[in-house]
Coordinates of C-alpha atoms in Angstrom, one line a residue:
X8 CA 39.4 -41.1 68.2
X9 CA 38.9 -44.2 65.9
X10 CA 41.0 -45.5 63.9
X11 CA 40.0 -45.4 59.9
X12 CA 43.6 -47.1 58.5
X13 CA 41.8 -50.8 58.6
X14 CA 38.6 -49.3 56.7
X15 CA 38.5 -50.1 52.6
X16 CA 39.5 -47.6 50.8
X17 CA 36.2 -46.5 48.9
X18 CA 37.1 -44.9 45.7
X19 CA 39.1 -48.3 44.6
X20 CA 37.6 -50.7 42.4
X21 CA 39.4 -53.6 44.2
X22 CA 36.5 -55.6 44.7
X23 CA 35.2 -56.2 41.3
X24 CA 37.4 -58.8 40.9
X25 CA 37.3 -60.5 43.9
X26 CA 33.2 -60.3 43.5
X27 CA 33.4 -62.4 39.9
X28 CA 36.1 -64.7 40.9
X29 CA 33.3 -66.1 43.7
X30 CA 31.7 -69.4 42.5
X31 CA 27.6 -70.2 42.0
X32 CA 27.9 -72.9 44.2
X33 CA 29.2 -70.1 46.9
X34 CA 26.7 -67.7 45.9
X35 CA 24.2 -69.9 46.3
X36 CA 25.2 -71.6 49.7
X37 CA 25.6 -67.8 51.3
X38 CA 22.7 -65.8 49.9
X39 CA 20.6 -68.5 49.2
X40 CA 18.2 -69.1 46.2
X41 CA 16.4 -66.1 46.2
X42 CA 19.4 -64.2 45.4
X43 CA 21.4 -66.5 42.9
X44 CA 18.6 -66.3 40.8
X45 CA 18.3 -62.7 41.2
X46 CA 21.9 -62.1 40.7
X47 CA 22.0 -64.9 37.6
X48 CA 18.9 -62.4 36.1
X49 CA 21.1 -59.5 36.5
X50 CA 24.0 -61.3 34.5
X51 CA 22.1 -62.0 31.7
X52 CA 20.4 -58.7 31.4
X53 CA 24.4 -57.7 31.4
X54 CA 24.9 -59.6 28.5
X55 CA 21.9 -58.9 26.4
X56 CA 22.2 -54.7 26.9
X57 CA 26.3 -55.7 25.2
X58 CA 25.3 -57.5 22.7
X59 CA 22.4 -54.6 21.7
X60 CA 24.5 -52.1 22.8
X61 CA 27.4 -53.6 20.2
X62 CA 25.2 -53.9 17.2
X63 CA 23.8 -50.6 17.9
X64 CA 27.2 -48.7 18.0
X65 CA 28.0 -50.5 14.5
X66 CA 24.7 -50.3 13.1
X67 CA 23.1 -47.3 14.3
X68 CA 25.3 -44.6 15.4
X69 CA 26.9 -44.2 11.9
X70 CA 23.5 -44.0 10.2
X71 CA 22.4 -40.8 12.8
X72 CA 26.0 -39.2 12.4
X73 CA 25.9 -39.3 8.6
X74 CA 21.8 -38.6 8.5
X75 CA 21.3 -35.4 5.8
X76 CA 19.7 -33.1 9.3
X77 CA 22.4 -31.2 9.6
X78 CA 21.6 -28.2 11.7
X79 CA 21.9 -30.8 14.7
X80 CA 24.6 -29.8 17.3
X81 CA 26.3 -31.4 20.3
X82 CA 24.7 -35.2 21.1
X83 CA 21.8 -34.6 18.8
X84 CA 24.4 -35.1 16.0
X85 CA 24.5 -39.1 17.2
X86 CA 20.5 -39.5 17.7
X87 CA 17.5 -40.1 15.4
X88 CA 17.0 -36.2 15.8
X89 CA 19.7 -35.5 12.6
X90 CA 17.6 -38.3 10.2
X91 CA 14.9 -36.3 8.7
X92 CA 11.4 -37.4 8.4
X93 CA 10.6 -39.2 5.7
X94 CA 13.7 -40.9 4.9
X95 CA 14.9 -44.0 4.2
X96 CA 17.0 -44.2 6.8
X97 CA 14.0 -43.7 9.3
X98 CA 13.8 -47.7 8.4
X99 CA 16.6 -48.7 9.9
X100 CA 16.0 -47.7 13.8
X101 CA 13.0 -49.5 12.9
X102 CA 13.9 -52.5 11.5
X103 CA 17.0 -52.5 14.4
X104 CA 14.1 -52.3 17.0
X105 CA 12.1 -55.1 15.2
X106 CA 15.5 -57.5 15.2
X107 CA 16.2 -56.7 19.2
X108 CA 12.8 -56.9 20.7
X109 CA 11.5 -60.0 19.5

């Protein structure tokens, strides 16, 4: 029979710190260029979908939840769904959208 006591435990997270405590310059030296810059890509895109993801939460999700549409139940409650059409507030998604795409 083998013997499974030396395997990782799987369900942990252990290894998400030992994974951000590793250097660029090891990165770099151990997987090479292709992948720093593919892993340095995946950081920022990290970073931009927090910083949209924060502005949206303080922007956005108290203009749906307080939007006049109120026969919205469950998750529609929290989306564009309870604005209604034609109202002022149908500018904000848009001008949010305008801000954080460019």
């Amino acid at each position: 029979r083998p013997d499974y006591s030396s395997l990782p435990d799987v369900i942990s997270l252990n290894w998400v710190a030992g994974v951000f405590s590793v250097s660029w310059d090891t990165v770099r030296k151990y997987s090479g260029l292709d992948g720093y810059f593919f892993l340095r890509y995946i950081r920022m895109n990290l970073r931009i979908c927090f910083v949209t993801s924060f502005w949206a939460f303080l922007i956005l999700v108290p203009t749906y939840a307080t939007g006049e549409n109120n026969g919205q139940k469950g998750w529609y409650h929290l989306s564009v769904a309870n604005v209604l059409s034609g109202s002022g507030r149908m500018w904000i998604p848009a001008i949010f959208a305008y801000f954080f795409s460019g």
